[in-house]
XYZ file of C-alpha atoms in Angstrom:
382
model
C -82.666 -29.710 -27.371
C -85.094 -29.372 -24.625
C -83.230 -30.204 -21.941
C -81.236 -27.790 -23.167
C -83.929 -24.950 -23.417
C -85.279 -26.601 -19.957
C -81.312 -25.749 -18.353
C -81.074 -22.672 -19.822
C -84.729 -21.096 -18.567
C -83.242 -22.433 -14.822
C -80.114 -20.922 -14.908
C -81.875 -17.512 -15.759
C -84.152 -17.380 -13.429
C -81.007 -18.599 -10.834
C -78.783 -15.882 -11.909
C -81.391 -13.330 -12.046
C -79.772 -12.375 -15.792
C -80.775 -13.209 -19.731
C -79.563 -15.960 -21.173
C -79.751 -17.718 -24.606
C -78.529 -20.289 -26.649
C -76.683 -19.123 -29.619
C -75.590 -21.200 -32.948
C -72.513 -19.180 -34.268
C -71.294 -18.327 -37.638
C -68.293 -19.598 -39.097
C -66.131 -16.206 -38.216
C -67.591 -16.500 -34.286
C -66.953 -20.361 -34.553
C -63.072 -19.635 -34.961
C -62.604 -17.792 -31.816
C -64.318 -20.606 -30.041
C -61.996 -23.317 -31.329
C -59.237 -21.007 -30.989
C -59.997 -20.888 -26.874
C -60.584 -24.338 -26.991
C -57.180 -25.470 -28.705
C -55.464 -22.605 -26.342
C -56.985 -24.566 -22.821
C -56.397 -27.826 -23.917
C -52.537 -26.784 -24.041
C -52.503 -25.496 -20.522
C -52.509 -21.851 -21.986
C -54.334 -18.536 -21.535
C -57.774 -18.616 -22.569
C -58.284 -16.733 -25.687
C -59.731 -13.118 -24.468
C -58.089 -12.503 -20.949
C -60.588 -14.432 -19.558
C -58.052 -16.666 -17.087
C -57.499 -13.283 -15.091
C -61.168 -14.763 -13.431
C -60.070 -18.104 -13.384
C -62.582 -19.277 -16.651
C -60.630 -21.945 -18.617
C -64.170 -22.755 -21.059
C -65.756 -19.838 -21.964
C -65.007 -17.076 -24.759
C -65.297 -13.019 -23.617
C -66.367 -11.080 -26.967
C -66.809 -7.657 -26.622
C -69.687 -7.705 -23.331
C -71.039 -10.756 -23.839
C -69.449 -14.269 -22.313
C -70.295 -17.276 -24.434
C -70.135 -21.007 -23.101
C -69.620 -23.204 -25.286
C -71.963 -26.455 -25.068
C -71.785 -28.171 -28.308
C -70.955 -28.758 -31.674
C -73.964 -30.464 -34.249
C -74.034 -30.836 -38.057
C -70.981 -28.539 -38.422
C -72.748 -25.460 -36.254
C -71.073 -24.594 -32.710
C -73.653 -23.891 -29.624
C -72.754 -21.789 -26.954
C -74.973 -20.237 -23.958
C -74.726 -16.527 -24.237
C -74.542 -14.248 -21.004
C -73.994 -10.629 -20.098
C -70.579 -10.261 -18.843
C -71.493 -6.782 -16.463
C -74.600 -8.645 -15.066
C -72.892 -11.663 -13.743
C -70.200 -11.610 -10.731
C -67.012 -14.230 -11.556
C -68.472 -16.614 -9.056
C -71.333 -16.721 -10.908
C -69.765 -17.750 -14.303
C -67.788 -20.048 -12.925
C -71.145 -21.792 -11.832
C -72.321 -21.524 -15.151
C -69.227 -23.334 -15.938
C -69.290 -25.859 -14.569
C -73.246 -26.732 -14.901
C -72.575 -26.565 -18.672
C -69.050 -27.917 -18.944
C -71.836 -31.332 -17.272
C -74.075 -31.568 -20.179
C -74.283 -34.340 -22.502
C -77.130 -34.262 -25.426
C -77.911 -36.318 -27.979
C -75.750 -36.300 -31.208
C -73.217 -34.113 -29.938
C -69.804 -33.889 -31.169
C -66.366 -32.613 -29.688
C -65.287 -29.212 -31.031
C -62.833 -29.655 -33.492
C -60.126 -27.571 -36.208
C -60.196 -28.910 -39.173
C -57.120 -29.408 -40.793
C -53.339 -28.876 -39.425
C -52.820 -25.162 -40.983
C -56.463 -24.094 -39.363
C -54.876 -25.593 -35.955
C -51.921 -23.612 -36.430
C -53.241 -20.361 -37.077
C -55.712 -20.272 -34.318
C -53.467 -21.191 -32.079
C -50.936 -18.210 -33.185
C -54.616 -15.958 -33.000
C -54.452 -17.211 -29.252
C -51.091 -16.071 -28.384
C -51.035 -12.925 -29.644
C -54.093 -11.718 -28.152
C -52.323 -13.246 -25.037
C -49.356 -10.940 -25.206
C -51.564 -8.177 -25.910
C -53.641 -8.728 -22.969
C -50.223 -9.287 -20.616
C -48.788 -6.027 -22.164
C -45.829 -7.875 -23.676
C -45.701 -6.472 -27.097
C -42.363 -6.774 -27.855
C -42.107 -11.039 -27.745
C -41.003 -12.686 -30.528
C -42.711 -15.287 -32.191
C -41.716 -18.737 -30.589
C -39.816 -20.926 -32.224
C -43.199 -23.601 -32.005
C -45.159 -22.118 -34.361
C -44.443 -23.671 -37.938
C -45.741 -20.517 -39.321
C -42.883 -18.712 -37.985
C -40.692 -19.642 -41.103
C -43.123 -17.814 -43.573
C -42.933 -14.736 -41.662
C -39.296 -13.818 -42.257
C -38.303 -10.858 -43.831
C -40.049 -7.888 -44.375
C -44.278 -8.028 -44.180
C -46.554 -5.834 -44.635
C -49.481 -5.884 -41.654
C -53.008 -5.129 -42.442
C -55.744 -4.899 -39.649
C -59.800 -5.393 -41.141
C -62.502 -4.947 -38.843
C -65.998 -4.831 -39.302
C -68.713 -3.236 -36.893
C -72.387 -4.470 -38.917
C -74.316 -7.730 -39.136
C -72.912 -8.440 -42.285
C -69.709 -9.847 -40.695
C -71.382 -13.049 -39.804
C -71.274 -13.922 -43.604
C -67.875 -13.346 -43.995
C -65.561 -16.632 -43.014
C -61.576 -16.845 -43.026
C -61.978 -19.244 -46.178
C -63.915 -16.830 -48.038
C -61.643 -13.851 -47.084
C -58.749 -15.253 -47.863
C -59.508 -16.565 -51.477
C -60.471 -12.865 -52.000
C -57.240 -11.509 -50.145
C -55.233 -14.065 -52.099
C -56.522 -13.073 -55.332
C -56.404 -8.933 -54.904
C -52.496 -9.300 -53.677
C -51.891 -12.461 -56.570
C -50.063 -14.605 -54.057
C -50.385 -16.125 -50.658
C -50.854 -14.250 -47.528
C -51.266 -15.256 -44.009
C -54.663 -14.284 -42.491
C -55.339 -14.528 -38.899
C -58.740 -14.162 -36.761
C -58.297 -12.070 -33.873
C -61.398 -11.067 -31.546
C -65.058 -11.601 -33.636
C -65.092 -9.399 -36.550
C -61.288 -8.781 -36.391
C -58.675 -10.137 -38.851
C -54.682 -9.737 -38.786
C -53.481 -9.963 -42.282
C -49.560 -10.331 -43.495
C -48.416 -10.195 -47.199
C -44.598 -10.220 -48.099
C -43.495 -6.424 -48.751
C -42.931 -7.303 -52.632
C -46.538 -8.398 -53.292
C -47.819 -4.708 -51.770
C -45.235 -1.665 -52.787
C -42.845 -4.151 -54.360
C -38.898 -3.656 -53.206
C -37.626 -0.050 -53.362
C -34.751 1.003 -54.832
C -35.033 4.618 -53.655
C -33.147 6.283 -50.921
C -34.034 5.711 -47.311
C -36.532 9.104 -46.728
C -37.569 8.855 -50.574
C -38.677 5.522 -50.340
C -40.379 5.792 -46.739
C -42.329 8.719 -48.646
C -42.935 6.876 -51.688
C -43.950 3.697 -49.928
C -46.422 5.413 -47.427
C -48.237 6.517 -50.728
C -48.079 2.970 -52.723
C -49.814 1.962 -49.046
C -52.253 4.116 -49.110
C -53.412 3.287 -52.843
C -53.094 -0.039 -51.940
C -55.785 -0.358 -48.903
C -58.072 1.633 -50.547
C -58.427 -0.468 -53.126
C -58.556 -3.249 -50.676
C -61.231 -1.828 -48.805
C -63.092 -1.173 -51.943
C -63.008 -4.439 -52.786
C -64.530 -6.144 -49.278
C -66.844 -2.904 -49.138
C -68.093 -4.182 -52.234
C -67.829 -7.875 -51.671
C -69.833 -7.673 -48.133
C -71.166 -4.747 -47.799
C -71.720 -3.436 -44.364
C -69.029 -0.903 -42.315
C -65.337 -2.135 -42.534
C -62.553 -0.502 -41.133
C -58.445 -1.160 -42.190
C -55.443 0.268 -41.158
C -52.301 -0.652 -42.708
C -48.608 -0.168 -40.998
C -45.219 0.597 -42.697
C -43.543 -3.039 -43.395
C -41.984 -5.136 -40.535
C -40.388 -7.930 -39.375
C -43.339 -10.059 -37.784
C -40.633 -12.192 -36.033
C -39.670 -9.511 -33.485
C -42.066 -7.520 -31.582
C -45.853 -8.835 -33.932
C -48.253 -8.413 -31.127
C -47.145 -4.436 -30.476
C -47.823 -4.047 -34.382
C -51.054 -5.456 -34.083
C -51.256 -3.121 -31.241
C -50.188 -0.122 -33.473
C -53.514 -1.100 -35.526
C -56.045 -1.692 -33.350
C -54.877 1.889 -32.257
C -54.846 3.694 -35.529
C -58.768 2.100 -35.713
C -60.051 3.481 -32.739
C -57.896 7.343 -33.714
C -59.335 7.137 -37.590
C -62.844 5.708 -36.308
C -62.562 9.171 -33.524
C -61.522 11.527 -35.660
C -62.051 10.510 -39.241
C -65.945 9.911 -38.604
C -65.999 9.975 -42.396
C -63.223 7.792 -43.219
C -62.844 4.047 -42.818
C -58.787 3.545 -43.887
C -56.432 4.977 -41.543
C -52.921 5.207 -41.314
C -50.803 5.593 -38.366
C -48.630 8.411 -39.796
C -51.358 10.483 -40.914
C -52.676 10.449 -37.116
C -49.591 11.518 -35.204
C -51.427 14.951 -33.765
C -54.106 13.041 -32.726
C -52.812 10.322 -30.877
C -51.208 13.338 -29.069
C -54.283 14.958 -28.702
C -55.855 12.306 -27.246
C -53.276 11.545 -25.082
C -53.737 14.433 -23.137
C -55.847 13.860 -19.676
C -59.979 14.771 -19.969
C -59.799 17.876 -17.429
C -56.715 19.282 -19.909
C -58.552 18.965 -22.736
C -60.918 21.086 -21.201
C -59.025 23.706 -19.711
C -58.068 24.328 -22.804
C -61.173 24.894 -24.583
C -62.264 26.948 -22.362
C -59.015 29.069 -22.485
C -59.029 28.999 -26.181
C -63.041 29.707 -26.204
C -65.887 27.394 -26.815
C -66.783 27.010 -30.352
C -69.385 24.398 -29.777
C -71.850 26.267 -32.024
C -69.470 26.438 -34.792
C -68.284 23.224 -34.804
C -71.659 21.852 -34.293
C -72.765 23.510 -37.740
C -72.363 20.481 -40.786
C -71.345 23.077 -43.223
C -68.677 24.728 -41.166
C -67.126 21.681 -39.652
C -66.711 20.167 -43.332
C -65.296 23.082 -45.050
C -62.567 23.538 -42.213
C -61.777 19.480 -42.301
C -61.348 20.022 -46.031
C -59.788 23.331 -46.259
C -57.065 21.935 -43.373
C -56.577 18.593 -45.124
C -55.804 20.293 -48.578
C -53.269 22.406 -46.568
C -55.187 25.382 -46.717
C -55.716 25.955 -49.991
C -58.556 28.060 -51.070
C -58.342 27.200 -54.650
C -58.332 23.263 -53.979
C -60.915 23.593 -51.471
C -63.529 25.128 -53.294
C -63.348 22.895 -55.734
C -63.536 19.607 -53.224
C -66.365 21.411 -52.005
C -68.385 22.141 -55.177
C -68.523 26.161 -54.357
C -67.032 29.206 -56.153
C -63.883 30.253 -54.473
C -65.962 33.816 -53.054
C -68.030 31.494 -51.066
C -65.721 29.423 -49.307
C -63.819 32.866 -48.546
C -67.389 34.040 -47.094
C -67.657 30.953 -45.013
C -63.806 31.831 -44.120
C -64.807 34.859 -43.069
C -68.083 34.369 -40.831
C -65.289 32.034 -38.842
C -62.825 34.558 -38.271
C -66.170 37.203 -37.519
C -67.297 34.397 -34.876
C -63.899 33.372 -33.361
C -61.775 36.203 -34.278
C -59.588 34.236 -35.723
C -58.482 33.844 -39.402
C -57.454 30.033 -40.184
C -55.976 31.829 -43.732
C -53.116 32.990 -41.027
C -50.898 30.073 -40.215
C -51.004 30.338 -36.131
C -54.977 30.924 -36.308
C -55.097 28.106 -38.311
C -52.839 25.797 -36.301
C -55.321 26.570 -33.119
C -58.373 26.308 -34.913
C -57.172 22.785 -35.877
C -56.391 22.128 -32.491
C -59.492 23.009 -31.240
C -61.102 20.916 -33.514
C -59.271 17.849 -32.903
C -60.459 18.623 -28.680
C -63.790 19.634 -29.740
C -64.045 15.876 -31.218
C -63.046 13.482 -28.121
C -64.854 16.147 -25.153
C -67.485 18.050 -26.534
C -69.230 16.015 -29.153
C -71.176 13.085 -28.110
């Protein structure tokens, strides 16, 4: 180990950039041996990576890891700063690594045939995703194609703490296979991201309702149903978790656009649900409009519509509007979600409409307040 501490303090001084050697959890190990199954078969590396031409190291989020070894089970990689290195640089890193030899090391290695499988399925989804080709359909040389016919429902968990590095696909799965009493197939995506598919019956069962009924009815039984699942790995791990859950599927046409659909609803519930940590892709529809309008738009509209910074920068006032607009402006409901007599939410109602001279009670004042709102969230607040 100190040669390897002796290479590492070189290269750092060489690249001018810190550097250290990392031993990675079971959940970080994955993504490794995922990249390393995905090169070996003359593929894409694992994160995008092969855009600058690296076929043995991992991208996560901004750091580039290289891996060097694997000892007593544990995986060793070097860690680097992605934006502080040019690509001619890591590829020298590379290559001095990819040259190492120590003592009692051992080749990186998937245990078991199912493991193999599913990280290389992990690999070529995040492949399509990174070449924009969302609708491909699963090829035909993945065994695990054949238990993802019919209809599935797709979950995507995330996690954002330190706690994440304690939770491993063996462990997650025993609890995932226990809360939905049968098998499911769960798949590692990027560090701290997993993909999971359960056949429709297991989640909202089969439906016997009529088409809009049943899209109703089953958009409820999925919303019941991830909370309860995030409940459960909330409680199990502790730490922040998000999940987002899409209507059911076929996973054989058009899977890596789905898990596109999630990673999306994330980002819009983590935006503008600060509060919230399960979202759901058709309770977000105004806001992935919202946020698809360009940054000097946004603008020009708040400052048309008036800049209600100061409001909306008040705790009080921000939460009784996202409660009295999410109980469809109810006055009744909302007072009592808020804890207050029904004369002081209308006095709160009313120091708005004295501020902004406009009465959210009315149905177009209400429709632009929310609007405002939603703007105020992605430009003004930090």
């Amino acid at each position: 180990m100190v040669e390897m501490e002796t290479l590492r303090i070189k290269l750092e001084q060489i690249v001018g950039a810190p550097l250290r050697i990392k031993q990675l959890t079971k959940q970080q190990s994955e993504i490794v041996l995922a990249e390393h199954e995905s090169s070996k078969r003359g593929k894409s590396d694992y994160s995008g990576t092969s855009k600058r031409n690296l076929k043995a190291s991992v991208i996560v989020d901004d750091s580039i890891w290289y891996p060097m070894y694997q000892k007593n089970g544990h995986i060793y990689v070097l860690e680097a700063p992605m934006r502080e290195l040019s690509a001619e640089v890591t590829q020298l890193i590379e290559l001095l690594v990819s040259q190492i030899n120590p003592q009692n090391k051992e080749p990186l290695q998937v245990q078991g045939e199912e493991e193999r499988e599913i990280l290389r399925f992990s690999a070529w989804i995040v492949e399509q995703l990174d070449q924009e080709r969302g609708d491909s359909d699963i090829p035909d040389e993945f065994d695990l194609k054949r238990r993802l016919n019919g209809e599935m429902i797709p979950f995507l968990l995330t996690c954002e703490s330190a706690h994440a590095a304690e939770v491993s696909r063996v462990q997650l799965k025993k609890l995932l296979k226990s809360y939905f009493d049968g098998e499911v197939v769960l798949v590692p995506l990027k560090s701290h991201e997993w993909l999971v598919l359960a056949k429709k019956e297991l989640v909202i069962g089969t439906g016997d309702e009529k088409e809009e009924e049943h899209s109703e009815a089953e958009n409820d039984m999925l919303s019941a149903f991830s909370m309860g699942l995030y409940e459960l790995i909330a409680n199990e791990w502790g730490g922040t978790f998000h999940l987002s859950v899409a209507p059911s599927f076929s996973p054989v046409k058009s899977l890596p656009s789905t898990v596109g659909l999630l990673r999306k609803t994330i980002f819009l519930g983590k935006t503008f649900q600060v509060a919230k940590h399960v979202h759901f892709p058709w309770e977000l529809l105004l806001e992935q409009l919202i946020y698809s309008i360009p940054v000097d738009q946004r603008r020009l509209f708040l400052e048309q519509a008036g800049d209600y910074g100061t409001l909306f920068s008040d705790n009080e006032t921000f939460s009784t509007l996202e409660t009295f607009f999410q109980l469809d402006c109810n006055v009744s409901e909302t007072a009592k979600r808020l804890y207050i007599h029904r004369n002081t939410l209308l006095y709160r109602l009313d120091k708005i409409k004295q501020e902004t001279g406009l009465d959210v009670r009315s149905f177009g004042d209400a429709v632009l307040v929310k609007l405002t709102m939603l703007l105020y969230k992605v430009t003004k607040r930090k």
